[in-house]
PDB file of C-alpha atoms in Angstrom:
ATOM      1  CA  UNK A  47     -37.270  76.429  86.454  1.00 64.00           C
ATOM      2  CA  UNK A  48     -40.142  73.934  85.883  1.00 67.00           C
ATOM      3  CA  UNK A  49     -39.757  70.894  83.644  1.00 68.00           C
ATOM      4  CA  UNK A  50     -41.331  70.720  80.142  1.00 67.00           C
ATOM      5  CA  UNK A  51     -43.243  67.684  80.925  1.00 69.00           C
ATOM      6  CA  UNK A  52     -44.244  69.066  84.192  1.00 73.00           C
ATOM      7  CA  UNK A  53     -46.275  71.938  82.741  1.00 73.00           C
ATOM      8  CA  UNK A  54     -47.926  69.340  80.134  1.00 72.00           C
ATOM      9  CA  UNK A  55     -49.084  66.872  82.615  1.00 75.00           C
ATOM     10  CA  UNK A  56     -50.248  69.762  84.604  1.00 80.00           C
ATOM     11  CA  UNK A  57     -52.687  71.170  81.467  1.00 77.00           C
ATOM     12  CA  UNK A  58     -53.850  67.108  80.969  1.00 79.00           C
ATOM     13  CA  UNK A  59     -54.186  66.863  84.323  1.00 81.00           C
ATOM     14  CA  UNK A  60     -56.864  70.051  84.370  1.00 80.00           C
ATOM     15  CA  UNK A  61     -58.522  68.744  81.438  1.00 80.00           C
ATOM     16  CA  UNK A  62     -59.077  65.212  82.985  1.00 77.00           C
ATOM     17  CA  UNK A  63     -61.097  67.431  85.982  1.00 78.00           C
ATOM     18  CA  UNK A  64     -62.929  68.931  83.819  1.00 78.00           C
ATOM     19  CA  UNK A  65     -61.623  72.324  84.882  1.00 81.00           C
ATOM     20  CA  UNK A  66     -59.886  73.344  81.226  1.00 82.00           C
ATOM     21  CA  UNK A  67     -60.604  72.960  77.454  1.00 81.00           C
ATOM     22  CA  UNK A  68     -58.342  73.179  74.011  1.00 76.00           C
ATOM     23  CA  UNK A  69     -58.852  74.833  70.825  1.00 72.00           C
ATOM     24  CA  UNK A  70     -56.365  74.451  67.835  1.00 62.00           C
ATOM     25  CA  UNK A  71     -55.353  77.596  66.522  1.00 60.00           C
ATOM     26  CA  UNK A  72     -56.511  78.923  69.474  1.00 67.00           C
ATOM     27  CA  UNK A  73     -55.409  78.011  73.067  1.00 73.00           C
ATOM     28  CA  UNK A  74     -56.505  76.393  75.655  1.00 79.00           C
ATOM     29  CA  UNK A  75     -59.269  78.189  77.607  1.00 78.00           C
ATOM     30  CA  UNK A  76     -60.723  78.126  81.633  1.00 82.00           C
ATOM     31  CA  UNK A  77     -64.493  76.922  81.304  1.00 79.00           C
ATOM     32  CA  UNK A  78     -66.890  78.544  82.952  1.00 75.00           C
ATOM     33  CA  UNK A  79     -68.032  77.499  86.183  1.00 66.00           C
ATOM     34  CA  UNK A  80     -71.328  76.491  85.894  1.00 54.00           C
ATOM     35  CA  UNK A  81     -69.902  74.397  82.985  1.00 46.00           C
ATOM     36  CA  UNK A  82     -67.979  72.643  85.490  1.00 44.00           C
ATOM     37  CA  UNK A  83     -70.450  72.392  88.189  1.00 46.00           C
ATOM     38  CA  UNK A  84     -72.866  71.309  85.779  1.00 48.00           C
ATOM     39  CA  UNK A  85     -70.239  68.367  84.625  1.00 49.00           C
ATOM     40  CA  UNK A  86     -69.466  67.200  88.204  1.00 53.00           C
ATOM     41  CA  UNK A  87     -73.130  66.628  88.946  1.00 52.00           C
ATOM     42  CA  UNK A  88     -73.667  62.559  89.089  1.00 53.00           C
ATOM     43  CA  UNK A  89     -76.366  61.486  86.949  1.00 53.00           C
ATOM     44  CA  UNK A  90     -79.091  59.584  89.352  1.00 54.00           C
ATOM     45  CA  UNK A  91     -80.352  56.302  87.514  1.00 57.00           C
ATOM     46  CA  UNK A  92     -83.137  53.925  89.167  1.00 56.00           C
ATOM     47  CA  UNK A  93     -81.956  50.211  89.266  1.00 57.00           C
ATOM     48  CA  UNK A  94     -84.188  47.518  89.984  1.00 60.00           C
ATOM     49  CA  UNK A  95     -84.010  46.748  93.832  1.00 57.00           C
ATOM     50  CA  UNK A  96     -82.701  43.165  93.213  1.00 60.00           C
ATOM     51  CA  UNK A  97     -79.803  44.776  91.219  1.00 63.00           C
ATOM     52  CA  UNK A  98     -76.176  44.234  93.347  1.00 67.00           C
ATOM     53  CA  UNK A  99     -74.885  47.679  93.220  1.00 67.00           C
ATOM     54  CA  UNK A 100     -71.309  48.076  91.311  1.00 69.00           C
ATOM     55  CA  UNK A 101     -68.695  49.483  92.953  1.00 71.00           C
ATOM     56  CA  UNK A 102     -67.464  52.995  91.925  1.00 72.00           C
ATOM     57  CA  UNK A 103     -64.443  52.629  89.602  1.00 72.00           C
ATOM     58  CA  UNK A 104     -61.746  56.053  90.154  1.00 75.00           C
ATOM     59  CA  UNK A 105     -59.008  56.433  87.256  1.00 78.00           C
ATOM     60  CA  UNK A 106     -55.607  56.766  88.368  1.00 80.00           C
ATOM     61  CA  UNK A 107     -54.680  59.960  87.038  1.00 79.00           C
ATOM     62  CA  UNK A 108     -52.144  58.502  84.826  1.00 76.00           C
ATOM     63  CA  UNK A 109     -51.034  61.947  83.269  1.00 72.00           C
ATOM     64  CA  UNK A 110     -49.091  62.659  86.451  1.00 77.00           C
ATOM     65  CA  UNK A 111     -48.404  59.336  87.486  1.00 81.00           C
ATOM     66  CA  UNK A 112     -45.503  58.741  84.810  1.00 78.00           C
ATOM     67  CA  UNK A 113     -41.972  59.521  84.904  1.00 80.00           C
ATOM     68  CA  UNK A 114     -40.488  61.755  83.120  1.00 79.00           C
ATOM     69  CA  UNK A 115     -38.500  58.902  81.439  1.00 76.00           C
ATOM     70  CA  UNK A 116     -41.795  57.356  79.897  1.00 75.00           C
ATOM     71  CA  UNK A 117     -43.340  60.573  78.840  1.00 74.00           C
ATOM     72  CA  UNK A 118     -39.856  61.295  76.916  1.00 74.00           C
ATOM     73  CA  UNK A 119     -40.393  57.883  74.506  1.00 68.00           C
ATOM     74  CA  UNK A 120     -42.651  58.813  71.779  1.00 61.00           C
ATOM     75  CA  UNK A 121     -44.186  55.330  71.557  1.00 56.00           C
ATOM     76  CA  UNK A 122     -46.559  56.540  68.335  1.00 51.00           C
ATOM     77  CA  UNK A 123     -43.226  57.361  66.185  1.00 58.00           C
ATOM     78  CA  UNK A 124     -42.034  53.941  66.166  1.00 58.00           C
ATOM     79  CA  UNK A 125     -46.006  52.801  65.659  1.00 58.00           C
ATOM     80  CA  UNK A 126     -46.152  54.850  62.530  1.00 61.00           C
ATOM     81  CA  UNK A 127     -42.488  53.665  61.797  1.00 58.00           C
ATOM     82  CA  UNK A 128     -44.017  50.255  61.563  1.00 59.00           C
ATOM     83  CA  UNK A 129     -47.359  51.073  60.114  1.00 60.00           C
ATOM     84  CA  UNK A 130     -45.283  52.437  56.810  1.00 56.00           C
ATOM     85  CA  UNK A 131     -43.394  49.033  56.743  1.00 54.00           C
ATOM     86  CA  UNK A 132     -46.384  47.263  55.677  1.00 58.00           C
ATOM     87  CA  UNK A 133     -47.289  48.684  52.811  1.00 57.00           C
ATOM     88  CA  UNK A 134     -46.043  46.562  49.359  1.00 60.00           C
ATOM     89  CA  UNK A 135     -44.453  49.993  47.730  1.00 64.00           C
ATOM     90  CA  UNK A 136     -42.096  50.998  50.443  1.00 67.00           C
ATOM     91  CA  UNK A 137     -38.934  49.163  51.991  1.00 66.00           C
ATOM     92  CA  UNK A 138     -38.234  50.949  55.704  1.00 64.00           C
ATOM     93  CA  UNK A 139     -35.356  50.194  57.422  1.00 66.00           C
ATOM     94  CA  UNK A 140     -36.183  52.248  60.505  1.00 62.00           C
ATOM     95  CA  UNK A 141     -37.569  49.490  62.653  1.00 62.00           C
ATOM     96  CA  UNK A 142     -34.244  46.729  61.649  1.00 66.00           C
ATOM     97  CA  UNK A 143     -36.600  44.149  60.659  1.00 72.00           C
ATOM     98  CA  UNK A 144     -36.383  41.667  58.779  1.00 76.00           C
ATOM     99  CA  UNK A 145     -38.256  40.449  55.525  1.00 77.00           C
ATOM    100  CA  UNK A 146     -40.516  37.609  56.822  1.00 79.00           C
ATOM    101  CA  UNK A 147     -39.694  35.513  53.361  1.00 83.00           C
ATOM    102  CA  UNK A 148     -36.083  35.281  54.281  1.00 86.00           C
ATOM    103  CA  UNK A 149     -36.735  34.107  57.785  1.00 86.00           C
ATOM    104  CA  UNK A 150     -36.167  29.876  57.814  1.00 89.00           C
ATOM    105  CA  UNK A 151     -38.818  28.689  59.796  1.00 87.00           C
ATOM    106  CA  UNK A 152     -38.286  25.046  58.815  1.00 89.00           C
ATOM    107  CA  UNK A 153     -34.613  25.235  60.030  1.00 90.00           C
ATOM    108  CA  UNK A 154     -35.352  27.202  63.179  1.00 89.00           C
ATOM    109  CA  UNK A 155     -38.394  25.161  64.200  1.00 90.00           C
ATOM    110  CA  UNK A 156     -35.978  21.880  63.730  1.00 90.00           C
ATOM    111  CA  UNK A 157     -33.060  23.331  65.611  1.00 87.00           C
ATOM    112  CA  UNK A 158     -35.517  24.309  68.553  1.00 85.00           C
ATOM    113  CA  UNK A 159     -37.112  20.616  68.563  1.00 85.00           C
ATOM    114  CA  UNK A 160     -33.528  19.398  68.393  1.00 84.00           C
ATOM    115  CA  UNK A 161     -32.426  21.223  71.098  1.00 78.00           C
ATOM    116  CA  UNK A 162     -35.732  20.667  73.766  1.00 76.00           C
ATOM    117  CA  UNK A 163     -35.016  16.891  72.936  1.00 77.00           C
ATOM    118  CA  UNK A 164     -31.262  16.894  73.946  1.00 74.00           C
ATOM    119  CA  UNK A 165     -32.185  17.993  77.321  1.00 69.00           C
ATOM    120  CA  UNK A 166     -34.300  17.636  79.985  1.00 67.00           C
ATOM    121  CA  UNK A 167     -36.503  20.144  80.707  1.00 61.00           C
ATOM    122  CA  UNK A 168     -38.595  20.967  83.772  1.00 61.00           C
ATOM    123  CA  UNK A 169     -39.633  24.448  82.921  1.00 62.00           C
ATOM    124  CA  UNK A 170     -37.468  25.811  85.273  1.00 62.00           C
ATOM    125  CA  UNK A 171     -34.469  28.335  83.279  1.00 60.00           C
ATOM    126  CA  UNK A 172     -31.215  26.743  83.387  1.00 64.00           C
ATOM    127  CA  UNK A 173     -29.298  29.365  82.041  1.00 67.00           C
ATOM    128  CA  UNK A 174     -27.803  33.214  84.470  1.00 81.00           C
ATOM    129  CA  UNK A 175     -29.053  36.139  83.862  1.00 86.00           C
ATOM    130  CA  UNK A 176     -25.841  36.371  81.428  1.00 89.00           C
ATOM    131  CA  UNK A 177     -27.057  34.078  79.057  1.00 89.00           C
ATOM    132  CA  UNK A 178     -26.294  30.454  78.282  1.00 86.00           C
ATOM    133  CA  UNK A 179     -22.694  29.387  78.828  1.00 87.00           C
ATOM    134  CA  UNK A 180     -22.306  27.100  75.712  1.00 88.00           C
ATOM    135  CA  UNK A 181     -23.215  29.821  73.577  1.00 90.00           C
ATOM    136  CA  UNK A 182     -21.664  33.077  75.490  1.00 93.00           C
ATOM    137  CA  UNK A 183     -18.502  30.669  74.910  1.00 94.00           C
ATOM    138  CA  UNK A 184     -19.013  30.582  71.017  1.00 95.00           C
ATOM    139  CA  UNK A 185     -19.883  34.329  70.890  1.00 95.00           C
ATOM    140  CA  UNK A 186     -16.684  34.617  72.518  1.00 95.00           C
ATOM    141  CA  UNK A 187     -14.564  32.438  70.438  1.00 94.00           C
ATOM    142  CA  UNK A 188     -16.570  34.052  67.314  1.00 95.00           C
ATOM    143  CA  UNK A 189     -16.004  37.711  68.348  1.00 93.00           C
ATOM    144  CA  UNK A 190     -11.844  36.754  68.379  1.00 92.00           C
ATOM    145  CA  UNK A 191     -11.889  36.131  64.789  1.00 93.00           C
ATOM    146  CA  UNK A 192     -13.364  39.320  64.478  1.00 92.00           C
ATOM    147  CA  UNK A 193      -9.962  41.260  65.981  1.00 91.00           C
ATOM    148  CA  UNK A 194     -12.275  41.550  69.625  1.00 90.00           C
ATOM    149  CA  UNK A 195     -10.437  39.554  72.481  1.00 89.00           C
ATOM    150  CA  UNK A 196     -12.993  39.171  75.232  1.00 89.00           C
ATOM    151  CA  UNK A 197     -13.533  36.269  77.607  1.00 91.00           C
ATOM    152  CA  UNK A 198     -16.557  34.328  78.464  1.00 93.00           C
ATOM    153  CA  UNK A 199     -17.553  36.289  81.258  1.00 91.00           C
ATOM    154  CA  UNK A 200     -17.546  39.687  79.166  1.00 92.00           C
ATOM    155  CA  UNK A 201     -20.560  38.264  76.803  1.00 93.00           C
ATOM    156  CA  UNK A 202     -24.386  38.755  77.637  1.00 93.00           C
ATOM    157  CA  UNK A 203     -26.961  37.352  75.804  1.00 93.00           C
ATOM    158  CA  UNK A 204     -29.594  39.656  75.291  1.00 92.00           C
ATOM    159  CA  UNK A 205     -33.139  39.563  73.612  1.00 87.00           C
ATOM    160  CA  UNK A 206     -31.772  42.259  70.604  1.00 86.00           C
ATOM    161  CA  UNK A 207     -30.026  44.765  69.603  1.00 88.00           C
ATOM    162  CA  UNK A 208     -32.675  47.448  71.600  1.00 88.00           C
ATOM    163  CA  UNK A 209     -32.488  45.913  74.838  1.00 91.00           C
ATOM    164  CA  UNK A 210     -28.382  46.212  74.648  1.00 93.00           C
ATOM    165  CA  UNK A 211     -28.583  50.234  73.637  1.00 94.00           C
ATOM    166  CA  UNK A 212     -31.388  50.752  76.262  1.00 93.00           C
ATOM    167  CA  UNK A 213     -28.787  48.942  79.067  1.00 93.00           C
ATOM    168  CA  UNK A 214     -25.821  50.950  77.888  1.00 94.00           C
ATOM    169  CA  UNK A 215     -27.796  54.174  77.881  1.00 94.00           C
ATOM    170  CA  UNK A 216     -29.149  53.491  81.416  1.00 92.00           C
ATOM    171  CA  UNK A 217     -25.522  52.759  82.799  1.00 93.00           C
ATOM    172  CA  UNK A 218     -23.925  55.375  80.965  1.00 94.00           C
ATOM    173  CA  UNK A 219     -25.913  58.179  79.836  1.00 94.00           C
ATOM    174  CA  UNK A 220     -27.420  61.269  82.141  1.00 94.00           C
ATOM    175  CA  UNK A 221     -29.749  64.028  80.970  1.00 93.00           C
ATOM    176  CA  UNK A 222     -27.977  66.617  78.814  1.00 94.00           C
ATOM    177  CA  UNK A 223     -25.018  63.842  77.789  1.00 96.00           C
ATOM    178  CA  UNK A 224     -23.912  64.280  74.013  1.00 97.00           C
ATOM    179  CA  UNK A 225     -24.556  61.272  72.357  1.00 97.00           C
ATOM    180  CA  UNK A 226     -22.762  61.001  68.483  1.00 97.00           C
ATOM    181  CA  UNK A 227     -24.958  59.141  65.882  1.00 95.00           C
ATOM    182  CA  UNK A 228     -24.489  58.688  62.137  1.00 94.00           C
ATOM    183  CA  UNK A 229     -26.981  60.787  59.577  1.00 90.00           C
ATOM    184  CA  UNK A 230     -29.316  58.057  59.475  1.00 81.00           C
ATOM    185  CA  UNK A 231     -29.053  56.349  62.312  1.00 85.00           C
ATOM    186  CA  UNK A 232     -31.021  53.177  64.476  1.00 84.00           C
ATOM    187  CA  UNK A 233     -34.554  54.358  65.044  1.00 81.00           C
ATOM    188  CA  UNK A 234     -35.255  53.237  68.301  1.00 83.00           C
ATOM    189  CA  UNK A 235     -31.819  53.914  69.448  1.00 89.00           C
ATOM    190  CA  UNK A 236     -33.199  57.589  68.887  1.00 89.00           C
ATOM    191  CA  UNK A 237     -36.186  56.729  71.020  1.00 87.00           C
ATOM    192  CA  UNK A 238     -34.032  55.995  73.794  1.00 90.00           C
ATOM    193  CA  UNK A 239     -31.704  58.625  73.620  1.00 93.00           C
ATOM    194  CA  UNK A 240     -34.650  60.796  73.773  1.00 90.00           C
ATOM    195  CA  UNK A 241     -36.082  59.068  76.818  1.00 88.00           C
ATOM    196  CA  UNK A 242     -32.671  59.742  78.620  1.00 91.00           C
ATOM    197  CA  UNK A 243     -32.962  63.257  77.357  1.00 91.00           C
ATOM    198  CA  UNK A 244     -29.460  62.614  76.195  1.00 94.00           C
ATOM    199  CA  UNK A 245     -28.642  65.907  73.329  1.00 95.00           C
ATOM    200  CA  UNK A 246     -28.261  63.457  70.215  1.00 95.00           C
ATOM    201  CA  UNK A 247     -25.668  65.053  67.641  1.00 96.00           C
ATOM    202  CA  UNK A 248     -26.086  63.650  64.126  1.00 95.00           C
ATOM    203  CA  UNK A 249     -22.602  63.529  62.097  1.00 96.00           C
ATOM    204  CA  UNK A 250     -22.188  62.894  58.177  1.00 95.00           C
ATOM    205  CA  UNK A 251     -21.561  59.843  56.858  1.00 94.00           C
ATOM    206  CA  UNK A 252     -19.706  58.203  53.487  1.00 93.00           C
ATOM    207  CA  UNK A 253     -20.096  55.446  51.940  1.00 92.00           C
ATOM    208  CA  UNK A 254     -18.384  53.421  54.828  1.00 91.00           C
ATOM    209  CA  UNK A 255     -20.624  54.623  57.699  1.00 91.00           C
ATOM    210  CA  UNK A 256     -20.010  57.721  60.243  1.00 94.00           C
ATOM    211  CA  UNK A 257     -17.329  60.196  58.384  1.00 95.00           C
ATOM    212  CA  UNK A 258     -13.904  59.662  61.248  1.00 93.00           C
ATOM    213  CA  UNK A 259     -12.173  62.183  59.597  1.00 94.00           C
ATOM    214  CA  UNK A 260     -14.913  64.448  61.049  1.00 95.00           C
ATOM    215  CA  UNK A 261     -15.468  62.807  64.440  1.00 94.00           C
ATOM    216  CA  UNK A 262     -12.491  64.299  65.905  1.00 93.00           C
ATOM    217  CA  UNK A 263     -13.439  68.257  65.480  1.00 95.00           C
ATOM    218  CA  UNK A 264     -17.411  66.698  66.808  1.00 96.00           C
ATOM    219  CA  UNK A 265     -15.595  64.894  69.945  1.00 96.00           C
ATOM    220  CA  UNK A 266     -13.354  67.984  70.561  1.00 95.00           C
ATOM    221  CA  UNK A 267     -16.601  70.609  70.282  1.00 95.00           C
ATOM    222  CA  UNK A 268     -19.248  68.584  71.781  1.00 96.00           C
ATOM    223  CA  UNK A 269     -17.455  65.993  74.519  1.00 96.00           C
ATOM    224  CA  UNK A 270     -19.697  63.296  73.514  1.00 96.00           C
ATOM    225  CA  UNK A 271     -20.543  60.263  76.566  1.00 95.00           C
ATOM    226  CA  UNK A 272     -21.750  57.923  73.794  1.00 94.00           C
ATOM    227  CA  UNK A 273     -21.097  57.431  69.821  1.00 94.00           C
TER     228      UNK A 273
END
């Protein structure tokens, strides 16, 4: 069997050359040869002799060149995702963010002076790749009052909630896993199941969130790796 993406970066890769041409509605045609002869002949141009001559620039054929992984995220969904947020009649919460008016810049931009003067900084990061101890500490001490016993050392500090799905996915999740998502669900969480070509199962949900009086027939039919 040959990949999907394969055969696609294999018809992009013939139109970069030159060698193949689409019609919609109609296919995608072989052009003539003398087409392509006539295409690959360099076009002569006379430059003063003082001129420095430039150096030929090649283009990485980048159609082949990416994984299979990349070519799975549909970068343009979450683009128009974001484009629709801006207009003043619509309220999307695809994308998770938040209204800029409710954002307090005053307090943040105090809190961050407050906190560059109480220590000295060289530029140089103080904190592991786990995230600030002080803080993973809180987290930890917060998450308990939330019924979650953890320890210090089982919190990471991460940029958002997309970086933490795309880590979990990439530890956890092969291509063809089940992964169980409410009906709506996280946008980009979609985007990188779909990169992981993960098989994404949507289940109903109430008015408290997914519908667990359901989820048991789903995790018996579908033997989910991720919900």
């Amino acid at each position: 069997e040959v990949n999907r993406t394969t055969v696609l970066q294999a018809y992009q890769q013939l139109k970069d050359e030159g060698l193949i041409a689409s019609k919609v509605g109609k296919g995608t045609f072989v052009l003539p040869l003398q087409h392509t002869e006539t295409a690959r002949i360099p076009v002569v141009r006379h430059k003063p002799i003082d001129e420095e001559p430039k150096p030929s620039v090649v283009r990485p054929p980048w159609s082949v060149l990416f994984s299979d992984y990349s070519n799975r995220f549909t970068y343009h969904d979450i683009a128009s995702a974001e484009r629709a947020q801006r207009g003043d009649t619509i309220i999307d919460f695809a994308t998770g963010s938040p209204n800029p008016a409710d954002i307090p810049d005053d307090l943040l931009r105090s809190v961050s002076i407050e906190a560059f003067e109480s220590r000295e900084f060289d530029g140089q990061p103080e904190s592991p790749i786990e995230g600030f101890d002080e803080l993973r500490a809180l987290l930890a001490e917060h998450m308990s009052t939330r019924g979650v016993q953890c320890d210090v050392r089982n919190v990471m500090v991460l940029s958002g909630s997309e970086q933490g799905i795309d880590l979990i996915v990439r530890a956890f999740v092969n291509p063809g896993d089940c992964v169980l998502v409410e009906q709506s669900t996280f946008f980009p969480a979609l985007q990188t199941f779909r990169s992981a070509d993960a098989r994404i199962i949507g289940v109903p949900v109430d008015e408290h969130g997914m519908r667990t009086d359901l989820l048991e027939g789903y995790c018996a039919r579908f033997r989910p790796k991720l919900i």
